[in-house]
JSON list of C-alpha atoms in Angstrom, two decimals:
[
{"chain": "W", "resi": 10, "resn": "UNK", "atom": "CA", "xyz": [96.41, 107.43, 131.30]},
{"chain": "W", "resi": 11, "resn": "UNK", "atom": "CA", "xyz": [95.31, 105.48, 128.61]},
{"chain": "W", "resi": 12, "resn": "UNK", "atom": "CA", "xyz": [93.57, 102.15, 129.69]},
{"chain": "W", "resi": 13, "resn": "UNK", "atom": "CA", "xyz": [94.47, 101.01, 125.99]},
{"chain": "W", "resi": 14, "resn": "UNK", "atom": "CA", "xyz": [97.79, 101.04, 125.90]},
{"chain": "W", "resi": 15, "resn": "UNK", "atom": "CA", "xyz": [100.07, 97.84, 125.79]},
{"chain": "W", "resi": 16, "resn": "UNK", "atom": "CA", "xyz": [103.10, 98.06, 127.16]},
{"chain": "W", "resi": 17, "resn": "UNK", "atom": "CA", "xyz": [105.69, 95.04, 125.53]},
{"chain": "W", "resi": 18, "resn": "UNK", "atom": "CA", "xyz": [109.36, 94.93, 126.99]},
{"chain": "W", "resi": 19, "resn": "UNK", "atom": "CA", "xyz": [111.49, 92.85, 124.85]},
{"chain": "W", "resi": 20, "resn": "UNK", "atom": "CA", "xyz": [114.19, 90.79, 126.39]},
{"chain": "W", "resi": 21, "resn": "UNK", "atom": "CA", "xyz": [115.47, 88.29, 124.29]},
{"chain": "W", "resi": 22, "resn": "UNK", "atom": "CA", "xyz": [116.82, 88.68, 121.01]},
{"chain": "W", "resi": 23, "resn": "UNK", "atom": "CA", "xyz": [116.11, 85.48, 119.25]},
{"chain": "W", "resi": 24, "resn": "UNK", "atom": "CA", "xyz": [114.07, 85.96, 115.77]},
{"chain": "W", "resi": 25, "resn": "UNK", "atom": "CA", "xyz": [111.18, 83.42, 117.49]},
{"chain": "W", "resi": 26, "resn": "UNK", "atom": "CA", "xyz": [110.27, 85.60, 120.35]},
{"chain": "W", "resi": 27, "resn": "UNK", "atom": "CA", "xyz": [111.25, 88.83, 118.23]},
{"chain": "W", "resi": 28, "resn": "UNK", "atom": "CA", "xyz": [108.79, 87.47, 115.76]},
{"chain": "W", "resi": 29, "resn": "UNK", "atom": "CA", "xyz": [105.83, 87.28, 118.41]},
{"chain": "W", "resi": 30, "resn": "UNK", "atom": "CA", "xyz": [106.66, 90.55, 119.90]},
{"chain": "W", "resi": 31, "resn": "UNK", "atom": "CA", "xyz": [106.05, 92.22, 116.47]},
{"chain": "W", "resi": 32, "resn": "UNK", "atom": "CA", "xyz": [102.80, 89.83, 116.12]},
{"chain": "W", "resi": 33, "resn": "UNK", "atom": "CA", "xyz": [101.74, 91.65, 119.16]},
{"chain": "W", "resi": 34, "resn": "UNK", "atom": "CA", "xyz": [102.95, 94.91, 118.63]},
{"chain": "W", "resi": 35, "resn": "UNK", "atom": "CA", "xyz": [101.40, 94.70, 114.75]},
{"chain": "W", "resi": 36, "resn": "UNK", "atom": "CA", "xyz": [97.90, 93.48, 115.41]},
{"chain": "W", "resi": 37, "resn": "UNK", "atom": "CA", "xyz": [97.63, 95.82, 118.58]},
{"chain": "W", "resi": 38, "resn": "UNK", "atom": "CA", "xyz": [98.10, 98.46, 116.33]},
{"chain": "W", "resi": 39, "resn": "UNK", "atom": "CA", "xyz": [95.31, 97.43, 113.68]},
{"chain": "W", "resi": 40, "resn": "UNK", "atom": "CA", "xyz": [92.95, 97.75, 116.42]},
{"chain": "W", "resi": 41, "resn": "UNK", "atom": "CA", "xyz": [94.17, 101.33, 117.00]},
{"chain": "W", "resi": 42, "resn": "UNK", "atom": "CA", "xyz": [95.35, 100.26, 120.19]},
{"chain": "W", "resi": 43, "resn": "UNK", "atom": "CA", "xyz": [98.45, 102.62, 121.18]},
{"chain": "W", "resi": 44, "resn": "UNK", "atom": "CA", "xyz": [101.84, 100.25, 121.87]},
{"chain": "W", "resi": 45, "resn": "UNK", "atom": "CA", "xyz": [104.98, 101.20, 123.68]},
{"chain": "W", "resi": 46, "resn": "UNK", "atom": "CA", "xyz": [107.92, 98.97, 123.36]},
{"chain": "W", "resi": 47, "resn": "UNK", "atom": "CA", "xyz": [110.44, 98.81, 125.68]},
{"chain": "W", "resi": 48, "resn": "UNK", "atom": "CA", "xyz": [114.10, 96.91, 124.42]},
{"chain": "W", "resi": 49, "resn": "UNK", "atom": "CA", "xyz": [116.41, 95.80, 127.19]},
{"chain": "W", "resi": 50, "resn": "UNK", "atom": "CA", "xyz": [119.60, 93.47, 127.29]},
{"chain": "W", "resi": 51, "resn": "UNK", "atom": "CA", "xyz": [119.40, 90.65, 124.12]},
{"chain": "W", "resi": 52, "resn": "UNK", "atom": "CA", "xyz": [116.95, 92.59, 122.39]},
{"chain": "W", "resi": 53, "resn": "UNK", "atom": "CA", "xyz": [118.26, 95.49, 122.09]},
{"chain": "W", "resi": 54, "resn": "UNK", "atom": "CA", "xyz": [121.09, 94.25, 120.51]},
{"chain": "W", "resi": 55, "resn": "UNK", "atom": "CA", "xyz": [118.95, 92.76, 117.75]},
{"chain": "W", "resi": 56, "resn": "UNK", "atom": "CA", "xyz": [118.08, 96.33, 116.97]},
{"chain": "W", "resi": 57, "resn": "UNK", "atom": "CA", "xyz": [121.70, 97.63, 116.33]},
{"chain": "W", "resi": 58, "resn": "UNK", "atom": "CA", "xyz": [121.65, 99.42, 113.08]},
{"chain": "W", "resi": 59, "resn": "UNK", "atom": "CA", "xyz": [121.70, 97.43, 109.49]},
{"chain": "W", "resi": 60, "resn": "UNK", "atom": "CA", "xyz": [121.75, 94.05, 111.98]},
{"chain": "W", "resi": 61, "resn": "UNK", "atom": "CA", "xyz": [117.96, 93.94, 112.21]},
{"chain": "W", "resi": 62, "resn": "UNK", "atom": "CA", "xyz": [117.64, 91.39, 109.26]},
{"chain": "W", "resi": 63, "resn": "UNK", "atom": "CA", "xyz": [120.72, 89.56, 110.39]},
{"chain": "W", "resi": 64, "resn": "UNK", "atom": "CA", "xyz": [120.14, 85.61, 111.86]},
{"chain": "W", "resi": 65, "resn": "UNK", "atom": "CA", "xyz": [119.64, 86.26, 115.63]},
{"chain": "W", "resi": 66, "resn": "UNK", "atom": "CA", "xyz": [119.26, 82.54, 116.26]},
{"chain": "W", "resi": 67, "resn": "UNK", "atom": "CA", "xyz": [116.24, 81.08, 118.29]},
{"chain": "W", "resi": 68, "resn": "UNK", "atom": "CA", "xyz": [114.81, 80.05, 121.71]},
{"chain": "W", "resi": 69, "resn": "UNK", "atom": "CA", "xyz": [116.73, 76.75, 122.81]},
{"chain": "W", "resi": 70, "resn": "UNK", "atom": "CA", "xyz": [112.96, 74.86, 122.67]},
{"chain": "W", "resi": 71, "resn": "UNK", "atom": "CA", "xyz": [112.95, 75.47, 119.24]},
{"chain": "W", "resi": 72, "resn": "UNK", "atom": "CA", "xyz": [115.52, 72.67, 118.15]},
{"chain": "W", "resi": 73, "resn": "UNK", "atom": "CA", "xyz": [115.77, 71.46, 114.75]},
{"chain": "W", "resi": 74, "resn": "UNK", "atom": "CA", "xyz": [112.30, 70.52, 113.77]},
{"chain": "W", "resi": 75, "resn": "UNK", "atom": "CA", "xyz": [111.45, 74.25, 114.84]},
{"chain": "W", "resi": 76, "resn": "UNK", "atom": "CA", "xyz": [114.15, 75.66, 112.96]},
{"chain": "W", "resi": 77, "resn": "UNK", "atom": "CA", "xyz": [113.43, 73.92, 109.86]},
{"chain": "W", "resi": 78, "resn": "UNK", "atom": "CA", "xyz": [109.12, 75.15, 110.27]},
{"chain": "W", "resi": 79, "resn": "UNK", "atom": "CA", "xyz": [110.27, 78.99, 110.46]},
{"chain": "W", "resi": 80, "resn": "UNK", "atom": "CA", "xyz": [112.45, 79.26, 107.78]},
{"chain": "W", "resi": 81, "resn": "UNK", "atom": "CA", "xyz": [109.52, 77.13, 105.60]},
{"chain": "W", "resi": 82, "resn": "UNK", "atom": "CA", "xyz": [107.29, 79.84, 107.10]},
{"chain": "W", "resi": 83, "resn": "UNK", "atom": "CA", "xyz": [109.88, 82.88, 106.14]},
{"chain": "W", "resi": 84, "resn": "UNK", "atom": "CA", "xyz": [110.52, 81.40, 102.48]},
{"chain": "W", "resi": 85, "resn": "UNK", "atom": "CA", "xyz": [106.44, 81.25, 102.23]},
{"chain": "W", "resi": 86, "resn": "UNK", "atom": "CA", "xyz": [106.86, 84.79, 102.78]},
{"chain": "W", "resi": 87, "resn": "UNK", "atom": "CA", "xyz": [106.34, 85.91, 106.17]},
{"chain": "W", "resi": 88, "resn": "UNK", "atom": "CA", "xyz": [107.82, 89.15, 106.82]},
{"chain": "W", "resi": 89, "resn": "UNK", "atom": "CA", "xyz": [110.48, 89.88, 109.14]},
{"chain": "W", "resi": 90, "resn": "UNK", "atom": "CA", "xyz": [109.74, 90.55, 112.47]},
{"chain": "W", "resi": 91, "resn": "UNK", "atom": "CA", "xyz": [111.86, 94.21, 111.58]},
{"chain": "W", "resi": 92, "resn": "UNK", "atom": "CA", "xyz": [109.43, 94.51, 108.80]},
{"chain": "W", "resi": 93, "resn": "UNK", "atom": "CA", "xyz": [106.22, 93.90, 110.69]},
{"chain": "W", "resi": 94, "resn": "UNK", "atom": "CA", "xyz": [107.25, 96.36, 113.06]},
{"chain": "W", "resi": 95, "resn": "UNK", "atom": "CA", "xyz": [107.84, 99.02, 110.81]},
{"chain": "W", "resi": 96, "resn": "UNK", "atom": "CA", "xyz": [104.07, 98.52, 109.12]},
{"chain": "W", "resi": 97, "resn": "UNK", "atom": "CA", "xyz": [102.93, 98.54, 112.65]},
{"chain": "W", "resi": 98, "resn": "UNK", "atom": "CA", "xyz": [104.97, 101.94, 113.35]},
{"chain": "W", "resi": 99, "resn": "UNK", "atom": "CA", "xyz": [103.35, 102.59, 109.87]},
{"chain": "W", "resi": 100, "resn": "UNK", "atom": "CA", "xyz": [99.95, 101.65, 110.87]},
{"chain": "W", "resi": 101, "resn": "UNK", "atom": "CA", "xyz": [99.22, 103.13, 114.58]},
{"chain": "W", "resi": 102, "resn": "UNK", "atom": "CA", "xyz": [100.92, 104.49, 117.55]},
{"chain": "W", "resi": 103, "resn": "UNK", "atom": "CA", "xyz": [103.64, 102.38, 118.33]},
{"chain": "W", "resi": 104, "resn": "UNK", "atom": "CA", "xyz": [106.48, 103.88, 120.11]},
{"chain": "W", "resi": 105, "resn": "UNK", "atom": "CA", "xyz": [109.58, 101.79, 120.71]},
{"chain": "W", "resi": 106, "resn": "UNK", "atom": "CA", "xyz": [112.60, 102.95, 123.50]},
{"chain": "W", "resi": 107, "resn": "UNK", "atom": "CA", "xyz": [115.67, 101.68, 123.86]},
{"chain": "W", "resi": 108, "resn": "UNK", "atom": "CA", "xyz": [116.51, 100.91, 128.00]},
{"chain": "W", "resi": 109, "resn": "UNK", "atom": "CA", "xyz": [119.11, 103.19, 129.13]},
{"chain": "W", "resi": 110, "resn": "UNK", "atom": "CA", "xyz": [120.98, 100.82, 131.20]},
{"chain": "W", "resi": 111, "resn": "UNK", "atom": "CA", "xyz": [121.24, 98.09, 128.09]},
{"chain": "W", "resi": 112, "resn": "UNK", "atom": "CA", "xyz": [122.37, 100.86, 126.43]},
{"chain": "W", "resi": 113, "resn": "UNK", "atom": "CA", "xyz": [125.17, 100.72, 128.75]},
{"chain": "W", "resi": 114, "resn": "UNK", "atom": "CA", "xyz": [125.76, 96.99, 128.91]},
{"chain": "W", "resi": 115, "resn": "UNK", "atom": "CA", "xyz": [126.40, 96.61, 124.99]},
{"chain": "W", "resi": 116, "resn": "UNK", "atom": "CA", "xyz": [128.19, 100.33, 124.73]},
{"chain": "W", "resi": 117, "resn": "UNK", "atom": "CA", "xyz": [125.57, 101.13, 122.52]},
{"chain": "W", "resi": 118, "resn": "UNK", "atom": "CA", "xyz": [124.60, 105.18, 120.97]},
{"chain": "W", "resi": 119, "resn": "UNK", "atom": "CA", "xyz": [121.65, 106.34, 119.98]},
{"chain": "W", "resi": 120, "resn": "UNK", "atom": "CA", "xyz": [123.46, 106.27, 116.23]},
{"chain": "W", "resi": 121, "resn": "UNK", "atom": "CA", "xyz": [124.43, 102.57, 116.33]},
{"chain": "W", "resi": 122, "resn": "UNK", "atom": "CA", "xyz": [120.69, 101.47, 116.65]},
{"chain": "W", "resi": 123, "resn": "UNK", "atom": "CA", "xyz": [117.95, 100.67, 113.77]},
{"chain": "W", "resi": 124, "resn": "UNK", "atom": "CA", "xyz": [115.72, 103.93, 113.03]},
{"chain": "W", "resi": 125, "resn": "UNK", "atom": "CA", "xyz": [113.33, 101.73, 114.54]},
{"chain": "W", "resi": 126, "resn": "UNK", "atom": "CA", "xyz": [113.82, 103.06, 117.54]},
{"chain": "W", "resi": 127, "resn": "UNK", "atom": "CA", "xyz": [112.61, 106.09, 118.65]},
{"chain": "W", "resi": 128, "resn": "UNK", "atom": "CA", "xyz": [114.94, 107.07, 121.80]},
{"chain": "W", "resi": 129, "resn": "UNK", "atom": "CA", "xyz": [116.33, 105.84, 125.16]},
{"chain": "W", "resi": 130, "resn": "UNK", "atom": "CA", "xyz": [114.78, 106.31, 128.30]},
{"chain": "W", "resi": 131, "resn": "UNK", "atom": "CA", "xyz": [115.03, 104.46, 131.61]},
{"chain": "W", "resi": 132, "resn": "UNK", "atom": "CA", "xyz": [112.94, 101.74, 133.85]},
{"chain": "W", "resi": 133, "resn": "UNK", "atom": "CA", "xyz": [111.22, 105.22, 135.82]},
{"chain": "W", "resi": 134, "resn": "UNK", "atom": "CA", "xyz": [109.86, 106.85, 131.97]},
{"chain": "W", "resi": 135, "resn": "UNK", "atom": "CA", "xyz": [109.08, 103.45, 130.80]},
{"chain": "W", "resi": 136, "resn": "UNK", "atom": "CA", "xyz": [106.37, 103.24, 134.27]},
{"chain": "W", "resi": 137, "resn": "UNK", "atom": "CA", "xyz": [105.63, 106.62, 133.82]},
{"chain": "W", "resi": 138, "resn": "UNK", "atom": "CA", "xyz": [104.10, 105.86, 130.46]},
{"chain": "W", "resi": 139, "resn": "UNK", "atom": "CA", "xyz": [102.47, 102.59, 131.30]},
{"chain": "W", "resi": 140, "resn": "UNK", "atom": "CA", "xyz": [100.57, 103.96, 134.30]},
{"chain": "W", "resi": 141, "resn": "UNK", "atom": "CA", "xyz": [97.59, 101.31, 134.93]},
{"chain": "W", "resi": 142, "resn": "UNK", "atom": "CA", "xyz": [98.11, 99.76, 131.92]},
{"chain": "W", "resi": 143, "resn": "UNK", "atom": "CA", "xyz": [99.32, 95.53, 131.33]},
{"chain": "W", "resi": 144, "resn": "UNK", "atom": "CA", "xyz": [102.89, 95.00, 130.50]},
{"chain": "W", "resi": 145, "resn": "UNK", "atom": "CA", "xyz": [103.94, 91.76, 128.37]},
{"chain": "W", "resi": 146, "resn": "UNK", "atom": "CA", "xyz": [107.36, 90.58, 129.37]},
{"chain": "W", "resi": 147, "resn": "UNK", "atom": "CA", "xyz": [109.16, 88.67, 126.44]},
{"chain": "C", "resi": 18, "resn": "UNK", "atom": "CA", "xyz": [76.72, 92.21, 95.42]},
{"chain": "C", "resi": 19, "resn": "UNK", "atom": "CA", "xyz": [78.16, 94.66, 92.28]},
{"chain": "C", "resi": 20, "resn": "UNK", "atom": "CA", "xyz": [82.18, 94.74, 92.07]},
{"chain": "C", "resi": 21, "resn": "UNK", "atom": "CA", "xyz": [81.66, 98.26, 91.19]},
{"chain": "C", "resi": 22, "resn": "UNK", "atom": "CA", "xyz": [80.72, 99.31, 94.46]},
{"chain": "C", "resi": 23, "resn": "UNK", "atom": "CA", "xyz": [84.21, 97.74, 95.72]},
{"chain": "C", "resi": 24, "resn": "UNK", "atom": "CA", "xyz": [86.56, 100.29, 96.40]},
{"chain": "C", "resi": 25, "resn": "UNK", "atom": "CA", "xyz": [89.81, 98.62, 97.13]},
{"chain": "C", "resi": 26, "resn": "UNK", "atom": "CA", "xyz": [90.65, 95.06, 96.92]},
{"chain": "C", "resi": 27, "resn": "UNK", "atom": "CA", "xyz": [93.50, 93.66, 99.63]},
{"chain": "C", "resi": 28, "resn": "UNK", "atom": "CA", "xyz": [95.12, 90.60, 98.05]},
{"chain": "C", "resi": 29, "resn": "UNK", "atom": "CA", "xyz": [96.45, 88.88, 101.50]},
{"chain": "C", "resi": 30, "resn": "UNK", "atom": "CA", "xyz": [96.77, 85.44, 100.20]},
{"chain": "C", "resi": 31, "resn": "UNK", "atom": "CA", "xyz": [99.50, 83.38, 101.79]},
{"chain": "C", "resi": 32, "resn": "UNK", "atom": "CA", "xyz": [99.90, 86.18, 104.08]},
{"chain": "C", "resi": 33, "resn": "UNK", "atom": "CA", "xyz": [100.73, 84.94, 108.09]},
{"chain": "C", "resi": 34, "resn": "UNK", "atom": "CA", "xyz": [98.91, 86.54, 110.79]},
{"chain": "C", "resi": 35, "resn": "UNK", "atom": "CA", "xyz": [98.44, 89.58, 111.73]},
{"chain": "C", "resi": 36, "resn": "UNK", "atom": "CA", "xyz": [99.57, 91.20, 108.07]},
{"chain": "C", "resi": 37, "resn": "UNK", "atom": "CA", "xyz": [95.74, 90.53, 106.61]},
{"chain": "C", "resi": 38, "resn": "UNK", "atom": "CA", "xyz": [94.40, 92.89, 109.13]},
{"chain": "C", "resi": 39, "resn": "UNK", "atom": "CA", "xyz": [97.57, 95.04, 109.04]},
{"chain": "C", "resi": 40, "resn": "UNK", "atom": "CA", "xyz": [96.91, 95.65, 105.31]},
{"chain": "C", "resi": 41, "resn": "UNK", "atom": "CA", "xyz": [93.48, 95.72, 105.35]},
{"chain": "C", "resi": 42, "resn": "UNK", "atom": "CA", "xyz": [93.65, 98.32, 108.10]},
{"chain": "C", "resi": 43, "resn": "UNK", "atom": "CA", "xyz": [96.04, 100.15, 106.10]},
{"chain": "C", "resi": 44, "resn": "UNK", "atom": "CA", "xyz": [93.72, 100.05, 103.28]},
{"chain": "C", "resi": 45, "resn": "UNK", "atom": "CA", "xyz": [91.42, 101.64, 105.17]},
{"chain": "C", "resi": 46, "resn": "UNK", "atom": "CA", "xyz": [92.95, 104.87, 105.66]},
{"chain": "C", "resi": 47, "resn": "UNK", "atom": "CA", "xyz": [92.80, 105.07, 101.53]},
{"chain": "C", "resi": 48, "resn": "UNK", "atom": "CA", "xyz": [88.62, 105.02, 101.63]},
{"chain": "C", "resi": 49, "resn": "UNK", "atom": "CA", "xyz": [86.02, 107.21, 102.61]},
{"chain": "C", "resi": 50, "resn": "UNK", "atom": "CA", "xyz": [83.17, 106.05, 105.30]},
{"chain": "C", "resi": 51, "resn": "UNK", "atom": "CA", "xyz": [80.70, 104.40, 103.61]},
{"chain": "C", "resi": 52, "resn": "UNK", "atom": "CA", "xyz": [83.01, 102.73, 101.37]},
{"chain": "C", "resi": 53, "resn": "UNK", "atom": "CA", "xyz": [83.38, 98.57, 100.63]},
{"chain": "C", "resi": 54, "resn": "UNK", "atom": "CA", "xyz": [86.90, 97.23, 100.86]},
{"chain": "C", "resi": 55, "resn": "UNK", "atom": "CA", "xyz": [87.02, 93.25, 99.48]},
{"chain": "C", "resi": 56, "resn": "UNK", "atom": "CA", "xyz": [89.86, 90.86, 101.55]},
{"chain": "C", "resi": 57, "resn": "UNK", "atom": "CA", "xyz": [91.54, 87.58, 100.16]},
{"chain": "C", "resi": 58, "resn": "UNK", "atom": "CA", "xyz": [93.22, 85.35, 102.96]},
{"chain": "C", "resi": 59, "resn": "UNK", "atom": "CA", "xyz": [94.05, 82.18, 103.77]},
{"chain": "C", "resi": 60, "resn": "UNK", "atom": "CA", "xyz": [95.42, 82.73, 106.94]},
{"chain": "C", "resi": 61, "resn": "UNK", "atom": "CA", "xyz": [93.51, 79.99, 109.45]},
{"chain": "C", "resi": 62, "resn": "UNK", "atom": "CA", "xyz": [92.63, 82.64, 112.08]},
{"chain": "C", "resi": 63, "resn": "UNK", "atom": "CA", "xyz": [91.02, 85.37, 109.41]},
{"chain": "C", "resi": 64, "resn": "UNK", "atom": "CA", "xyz": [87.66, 84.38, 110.85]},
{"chain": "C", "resi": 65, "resn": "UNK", "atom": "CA", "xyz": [87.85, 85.10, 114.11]},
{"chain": "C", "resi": 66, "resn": "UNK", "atom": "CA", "xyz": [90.21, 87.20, 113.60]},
{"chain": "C", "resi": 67, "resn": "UNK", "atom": "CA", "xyz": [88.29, 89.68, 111.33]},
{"chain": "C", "resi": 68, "resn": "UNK", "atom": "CA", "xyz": [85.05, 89.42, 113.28]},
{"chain": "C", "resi": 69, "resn": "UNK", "atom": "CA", "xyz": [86.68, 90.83, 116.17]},
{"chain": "C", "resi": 70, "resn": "UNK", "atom": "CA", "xyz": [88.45, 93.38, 114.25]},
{"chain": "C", "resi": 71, "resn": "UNK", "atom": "CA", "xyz": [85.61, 94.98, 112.93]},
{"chain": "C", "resi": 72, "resn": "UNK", "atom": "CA", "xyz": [83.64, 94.56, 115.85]},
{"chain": "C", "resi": 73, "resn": "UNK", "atom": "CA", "xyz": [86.51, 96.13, 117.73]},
{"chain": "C", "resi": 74, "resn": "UNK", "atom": "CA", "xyz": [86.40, 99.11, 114.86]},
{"chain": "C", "resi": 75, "resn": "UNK", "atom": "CA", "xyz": [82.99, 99.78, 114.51]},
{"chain": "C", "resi": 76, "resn": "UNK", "atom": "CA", "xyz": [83.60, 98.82, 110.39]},
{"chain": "C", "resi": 77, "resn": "UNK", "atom": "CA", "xyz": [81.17, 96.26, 109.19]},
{"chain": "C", "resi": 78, "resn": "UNK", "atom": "CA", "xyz": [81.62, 92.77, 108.00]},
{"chain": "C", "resi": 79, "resn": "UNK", "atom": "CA", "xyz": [78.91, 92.63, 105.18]},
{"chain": "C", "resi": 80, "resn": "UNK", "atom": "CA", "xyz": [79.87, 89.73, 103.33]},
{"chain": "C", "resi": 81, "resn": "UNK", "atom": "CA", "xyz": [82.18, 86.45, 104.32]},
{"chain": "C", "resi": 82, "resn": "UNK", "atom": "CA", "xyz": [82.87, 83.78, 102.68]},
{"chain": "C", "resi": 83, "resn": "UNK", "atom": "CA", "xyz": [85.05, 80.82, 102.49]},
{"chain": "C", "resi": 84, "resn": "UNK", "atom": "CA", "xyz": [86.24, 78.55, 99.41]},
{"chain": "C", "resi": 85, "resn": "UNK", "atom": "CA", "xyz": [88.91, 76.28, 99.00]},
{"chain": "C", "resi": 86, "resn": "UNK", "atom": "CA", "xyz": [90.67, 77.50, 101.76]},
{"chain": "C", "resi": 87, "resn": "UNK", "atom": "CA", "xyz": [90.67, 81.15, 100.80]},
{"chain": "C", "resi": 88, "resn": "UNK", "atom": "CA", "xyz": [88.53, 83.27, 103.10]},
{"chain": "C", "resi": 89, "resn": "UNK", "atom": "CA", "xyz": [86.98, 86.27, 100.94]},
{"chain": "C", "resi": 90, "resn": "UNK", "atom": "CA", "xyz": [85.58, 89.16, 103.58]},
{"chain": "C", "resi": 91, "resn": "UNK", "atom": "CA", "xyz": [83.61, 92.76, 102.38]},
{"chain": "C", "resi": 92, "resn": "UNK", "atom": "CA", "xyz": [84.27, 95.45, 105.07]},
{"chain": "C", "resi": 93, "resn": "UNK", "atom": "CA", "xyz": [82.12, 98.82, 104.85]},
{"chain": "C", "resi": 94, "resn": "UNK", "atom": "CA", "xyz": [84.38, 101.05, 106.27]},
{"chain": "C", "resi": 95, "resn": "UNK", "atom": "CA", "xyz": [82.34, 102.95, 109.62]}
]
């Protein structure tokens, strides 16, 4: 098992935390650090097909004042968090599953998500591939 | 040091974290060991954040410099 793998399972679908999971995911990658993604319940739905640049809202903490300081980041021209994941994808090894049982929940195929992702597997295969390794829960 | 020897220039300027590394690793793939790559960012963690990239990398950080808030790195490539 490799001891350098980060293993990121993405829970909630607001752009914030989206945002920080790509952050993650991208700079992980730069370091040639191997990532595997794991999308369950909220976020998952983020990454239905041709919705991935759609306004998913953010965390409740955020309010107004944080609203208003990421969309003055976004028109500075940040990328999207969709966008940073594909030059991470792009980049390094960064494999990103869809959880079978959120699958489920939302009545979601394979064909209704982004290419982004790269199958479905369940909770079991997602362990499997982490072995030893630290999981990030977001 | 000569601009000629620069190989590949990554223009990262009012680029947010992590996409000056993200490029600049991307630009890496493009050049040969050996070869100098030149970064422009004004990210606030380049840095840091550099340092411990090419530490991390085993690429070397010949050159860094800061002005007027643009942070101006050489990387050899390992």
């Amino acid at each position: 098992m490799d001891e350098q793998l980060l293993s990121l399972v993405l829970f909630s679908g607001t752009d914030d935390k989206l945002n920080a999971a790509a952050v993650l995911t991208a700079g992980a990658a730069a370091l040639g650090r191997p990532v595997h993604v794991f999308l369950q319940y909220w976020a998952l739905e983020a990454f239905r097909k041709d919705r991935t640049e759609a306004d998913h809202g953010l965390a409740p903490e955020a309010g107004p004042e944080g609203r208003k300081a990421v969309d003055a980041l976004r028109a500075a021209g940040q990328s999207s968090w969709a966008e940073t994941l594909r030059q991470a994808k792009d980049l390094g090894q960064v494999e990103i599953q869809a959880c079978s049982l959120s699958m489920d929940l939302l009545h979601l195929e394979e064909s209704d998500l982004d290419p982004l992702v790269d199958g479905v597997e369940g909770v079991t295969a997602f362990y499997l591939a982490t072995g030893n390794g630290q999981i990030v829960f977001i | 040091m000569a601009t000629q020897d620069i190989a590949a220039t990554v223009d990262a300027r009012n680029l947010s974290c992590p996409m000056p590394i993200v490029k600049t690793a991307q630009q890496m793939k493009s050049i040969t060991s050996g070869q100098l790559v030149e970064v422009l960012a004004t990210d606030p963690g380049s840095l840091k954040d550099f340092t411990a990239w090419t530490k991390s990398t085993g690429n070397a950080l010949v050159e860094q410099t800061v002005e007027n808030g643009v942070y101006h790195f050489i990387i050899r490539r390992a």
